[in-house]
Amino acid sequence: MWNKPIATTGGTKTMTAVVQECYGAEPEAVLRTAQLLRPCIGPDEVLVRVHASSVDRGTWHLMAGLPYAVRPVSGLRRPKLPNPGRNIAGVVEGVGPDVTGFAPGDEVYGTADAAFAEYAAARPDRIAPKPTGLTFEEAATVPVSALTALQAVRDKGRVREGQQVLITGAAGGVGTFAVQIAHAFGARVTAVASTPKLDAVEALGADRVIDYTREDFLAAPRRYDAIIDIAGSRRLRDLRRALTPRGRLVITGGETKGRWLGGTDRQLRAQMVSPFTGQHLGTFIASEHADGLRDLTVLIDMGTLSPVVDRVYTLAETAAAVRHLLDGRVMGKLALALPAE
């Protein structure tokens, strides 16, 4: 079990961190800052001085413990970790004796447990050198969301040049990366978003934008080689009708208020139907690994992929950042900046 909040004493290595002692759907009720002991790294771990982190939809799921399907990982009765943060960007403070490839002073980004803190223990296979052209705040918005987008578009959607691709939830954290990646691969991208975000999504490389508040994006006769369904809740049969006979549907989101499955029933049905049709229907759990981060860095360094940062909060404002995310008005990502020592 993680260390309880402690009083700061002289000589004790402590840090400021977000703490969460119980599950709850309202961030203001369960997230606060406190002083904790800095993490002790194992022989195969890296200690990172975190300069920035970010929030995403997974933050809320880990915070709320919903749907219940997440609790075997996050903790059955209460959170296993002090906070639900996953994304980090910062500087290596120390390395275990079995670690190669990283040294104190290196600027890195990636994922780690309990990332809403001034220090985090990370696995070397889940971090990579930070893109030199990004600030820490920008870099911290990349790992979870951009890895999900890359794997959805490239690995599961198998998007290639000249294909017609539909992306729902195109203005969100994963969506803004998915639009750019599909465009970089040479696809003709149709992006679905709300009225205030259409121009921004088009600027990311979308060839066509659809305002879902005014138009049924599945009603047109257009057929797509791939649909990346990030924020949709449309029925599986409606999505299938918009696919070509050998098209690929990748469901990466679609939230409901179901406490047990939380909307994942569509994903389960897609996987059950897929073997009986020429279309490929499915979902996936994104893998967090350094190889993917390095692939993203290549795209970032080429200038074909850029994080869209809606707003930067302080660590003490983490609950407000999660609330902003839940309100549904975010364009791109929300970052958390940590004070320099």
C-alpha positions in Angstrom: 0.0 0.0 0.0 1.2 3.5 -0.8 2.5 5.8 1.9 -0.1 7.9 3.7 0.2 11.7 3.7 2.9 12.6 6.2 4.2 15.7 7.9 7.3 17.2 6.4 10.4 16.8 8.6 13.9 18.0 8.1 16.0 15.6 6.0 13.0 13.5 4.9 12.8 13.3 1.1 9.2 14.2 0.5 7.2 15.6 -2.5 4.0 17.2 -3.3 1.5 14.8 -4.9 -2.2 14.4 -5.5 -3.7 11.9 -3.2 -6.9 9.9 -3.5 -8.0 7.6 -0.7 -11.3 6.4 -2.0 -13.2 6.0 -5.3 -15.6 8.8 -6.3 -17.0 10.2 -9.6 -16.6 13.9 -8.5 -13.0 15.0 -8.6 -13.4 17.8 -6.1 -14.5 15.2 -3.5 -11.7 12.7 -3.9 -8.6 14.5 -5.2 -6.3 16.7 -3.0 -2.6 17.5 -2.6 -0.5 16.4 0.3 3.1 15.6 1.2 4.2 12.0 0.5 7.6 10.2 0.6 9.3 10.2 -2.7 9.1 6.9 -4.5 12.0 4.5 -4.0 13.1 2.9 -7.3 14.0 -0.7 -7.9 17.1 -1.9 -9.7 15.3 -1.8 -13.0 13.5 1.5 -12.6 14.1 5.2 -13.3 13.2 8.0 -11.0 11.8 11.0 -12.9 11.5 14.5 -11.6 8.1 15.3 -13.2 7.8 18.7 -14.8 4.4 18.1 -16.3 1.5 15.6 -16.6 -1.9 15.6 -18.2 -5.4 14.2 -17.7 -7.4 12.0 -20.1 -10.6 10.0 -19.9 -8.7 7.2 -18.3 -7.9 9.5 -15.4 -11.6 9.6 -14.6 -12.1 5.9 -14.9 -9.3 5.2 -12.5 -10.5 7.9 -10.1 -14.1 6.7 -10.1 -13.3 3.0 -10.2 -15.9 2.8 -13.1 -16.9 0.8 -14.8 -16.3 -1.9 -12.2 -14.3 -3.9 -14.8 -11.3 -1.6 -14.1 -11.2 -2.5 -10.4 -9.2 -5.8 -10.7 -6.4 -3.5 -12.0 -7.0 -0.3 -10.0 -8.1 -1.9 -6.7 -11.3 -3.7 -5.7 -12.4 -1.6 -2.7 -10.1 1.4 -2.9 -7.4 2.7 -5.2 -4.1 0.8 -5.1 -2.1 3.9 -6.1 -2.1 7.3 -4.5 -3.5 9.0 -7.6 -4.8 8.2 -11.1 -2.1 10.0 -13.1 -0.4 8.2 -16.0 1.4 10.7 -18.3 4.8 12.2 -17.4 7.3 14.5 -18.9 10.4 15.4 -16.9 14.1 14.9 -16.2 15.7 11.7 -15.0 16.8 12.1 -11.4 18.3 8.7 -10.8 18.5 5.2 -12.4 18.6 1.7 -10.9 21.8 -0.4 -11.4 20.2 -2.6 -14.0 19.0 0.3 -16.2 20.8 1.2 -19.4 20.1 3.9 -21.9 19.1 6.6 -19.4 21.2 8.8 -17.1 20.5 11.6 -14.7 19.7 14.8 -16.5 18.0 13.2 -19.5 14.7 14.8 -20.6 12.1 12.0 -21.0 8.4 11.5 -21.5 6.1 8.5 -21.2 3.9 6.8 -18.7 4.3 5.9 -15.0 2.0 5.0 -12.0 0.8 7.8 -9.8 2.1 10.5 -12.2 0.3 13.4 -10.5 3.4 14.1 -8.3 6.7 15.8 -8.3 8.5 12.5 -8.7 7.5 9.2 -10.3 9.1 5.8 -10.7 9.0 4.7 -14.3 9.9 1.6 -16.2 12.6 2.1 -18.9 10.4 0.4 -21.5 7.7 3.0 -21.0 9.7 6.2 -21.4 11.7 7.7 -24.2 13.7 10.9 -24.9 11.4 13.9 -25.0 10.9 15.5 -28.4 13.2 18.4 -28.4 10.7 20.8 -30.0 8.1 20.3 -27.3 7.8 21.9 -23.9 7.3 19.6 -21.0 3.6 20.6 -20.8 3.2 19.7 -24.5 5.1 16.5 -24.2 3.1 15.3 -21.2 -0.1 15.4 -23.3 1.3 12.9 -25.8 1.9 9.4 -24.3 -1.5 7.8 -23.5 -3.7 9.7 -26.0 -1.2 9.7 -29.0 -0.2 6.0 -28.4 -3.9 5.1 -28.5 -4.4 7.1 -31.7 -1.3 5.6 -33.4 -2.3 2.1 -32.6 -6.0 2.7 -33.6 -5.0 4.3 -37.0 -1.9 2.4 -37.9 -2.1 -1.0 -36.2 -5.8 -1.7 -36.0 -7.3 0.4 -38.7 -4.3 -0.3 -41.1 -4.9 3.1 -42.6 -2.9 3.8 -45.8 -2.6 6.3 -48.6 -5.8 7.1 -50.5 -8.2 5.5 -48.1 -11.4 7.1 -46.9 -11.3 7.4 -43.1 -14.0 8.6 -40.6 -12.9 9.7 -37.2 -15.5 10.5 -34.5 -14.6 12.5 -31.4 -12.0 14.2 -33.6 -11.6 17.2 -31.3 -10.7 15.2 -28.2 -7.4 14.1 -26.8 -7.2 10.9 -28.9 -9.1 12.4 -31.8 -6.8 15.4 -32.5 -3.8 13.0 -32.7 -5.8 10.4 -34.8 -6.7 13.1 -37.4 -3.1 14.2 -37.8 -1.8 10.6 -38.0 -4.3 9.5 -40.6 -3.6 12.6 -42.6 0.2 11.9 -42.4 -0.4 8.4 -43.8 -2.1 9.9 -46.8 -5.7 9.1 -46.0 -8.7 11.3 -46.9 -10.0 12.2 -43.4 -13.6 12.9 -42.5 -13.7 14.3 -39.0 -16.7 14.5 -36.7 -16.8 17.3 -34.0 -19.1 19.9 -32.6 -19.7 23.4 -34.1 -17.1 25.5 -32.1 -14.3 23.0 -32.9 -14.8 22.4 -36.7 -12.2 25.0 -37.9 -9.6 23.7 -35.5 -10.1 20.1 -36.5 -9.9 21.1 -40.2 -6.6 22.8 -39.5 -5.2 19.5 -38.2 -5.5 18.0 -41.7 -9.1 16.8 -42.0 -10.3 16.9 -45.6 -14.0 17.1 -44.5 -15.6 18.0 -41.2 -19.1 17.1 -40.0 -20.9 18.9 -37.2 -22.6 16.1 -35.4 -25.0 18.5 -33.7 -26.5 19.4 -37.1 -25.9 16.4 -39.3 -26.1 12.6 -39.1 -22.6 11.7 -40.0 -23.6 8.2 -41.0 -26.6 9.2 -43.1 -24.6 10.1 -46.3 -24.0 7.5 -49.0 -20.2 7.8 -48.5 -18.5 4.6 -47.4 -15.3 4.4 -45.5 -12.3 2.0 -45.6 -11.8 2.6 -41.9 -13.8 4.1 -39.0 -12.0 5.2 -35.9 -14.9 5.5 -33.4 -13.5 7.4 -30.4 -16.4 9.3 -28.9 -19.4 7.7 -30.5 -22.3 5.8 -29.1 -23.9 4.8 -32.4 -25.2 1.3 -32.9 -22.9 -1.3 -34.4 -25.1 -1.9 -37.3 -25.2 1.8 -38.2 -21.4 1.9 -38.2 -21.2 -1.2 -40.3 -23.4 0.3 -43.0 -21.0 3.2 -43.3 -18.1 0.8 -43.9 -17.0 -0.7 -47.3 -17.5 -4.5 -47.6 -13.9 -5.1 -46.3 -13.7 -2.0 -44.2 -12.2 -1.9 -40.6 -14.0 -0.5 -37.6 -11.9 0.3 -34.6 -13.9 1.3 -31.4 -11.7 3.1 -29.0 -14.3 4.9 -27.0 -18.0 5.6 -26.5 -19.0 6.3 -23.0 -22.2 5.4 -21.2 -23.2 5.6 -17.6 -23.2 1.8 -17.1 -21.5 0.9 -13.9 -20.5 -2.6 -15.0 -19.5 -2.2 -18.6 -19.5 1.5 -19.2 -20.2 1.3 -22.9 -17.9 -1.6 -23.6 -20.8 -3.8 -24.7 -20.5 -2.4 -28.2 -16.8 -3.4 -28.3 -17.8 -6.9 -27.1 -20.5 -7.3 -29.7 -18.1 -6.1 -32.5 -15.6 -8.7 -31.6 -18.3 -11.4 -31.6 -19.7 -10.4 -35.0 -16.4 -9.8 -36.7 -15.5 -13.5 -37.5 -18.8 -13.8 -39.5 -18.4 -10.9 -41.9 -15.9 -9.6 -44.4 -15.6 -6.4 -42.4 -13.1 -6.3 -39.5 -14.8 -5.1 -36.4 -13.0 -4.7 -33.1 -11.4 -2.8 -30.3 -8.2 -2.9 -28.3 -6.4 -1.8 -25.1 -3.6 0.5 -26.0 -0.1 -0.6 -25.2 2.2 1.8 -23.4 5.7 1.2 -24.7 8.9 3.1 -25.6 8.8 1.8 -29.2 5.5 3.6 -29.8 6.8 6.8 -28.1 9.8 6.8 -30.4 7.5 6.4 -33.5 5.5 9.4 -32.2 8.7 11.4 -31.7 9.6 10.8 -35.4 6.3 12.2 -36.5 6.6 15.1 -34.0 10.1 15.9 -35.2 9.0 15.8 -38.8 6.3 18.4 -38.0 3.4 16.2 -39.0 2.2 15.7 -35.4 1.6 18.3 -32.8 -0.2 18.2 -29.5 -3.2 20.5 -29.1 -3.2 21.9 -25.6 -6.4 23.5 -24.6 -5.2 24.7 -21.1 -2.5 24.2 -18.6 -3.4 23.7 -14.9 -1.2 23.5 -11.8 -0.9 20.3 -9.8 -3.1 21.9 -7.1 -5.7 22.4 -9.8 -5.9 18.7 -10.8 -9.5 18.3 -9.7 -10.5 21.4 -11.7 -8.7 19.9 -14.8 -10.6 16.7 -14.5 -13.9 18.7 -14.1 -13.1 20.6 -17.2 -12.5 17.4 -19.1 -15.9 16.0 -17.8 -17.7 19.1 -19.0 -16.9 18.1 -22.6 -15.7 21.4 -23.9 -12.0 20.6 -24.2 -10.3 21.0 -27.6 -7.4 18.6 -27.5 -5.6 18.0 -24.2 -5.3 19.4 -20.7 -1.8 19.6 -19.2 -0.7 19.9 -15.6 2.5 21.9 -14.9 4.5 21.2 -11.8 6.7 23.8 -10.1 10.4 23.7 -10.6 12.4 23.1 -7.5 
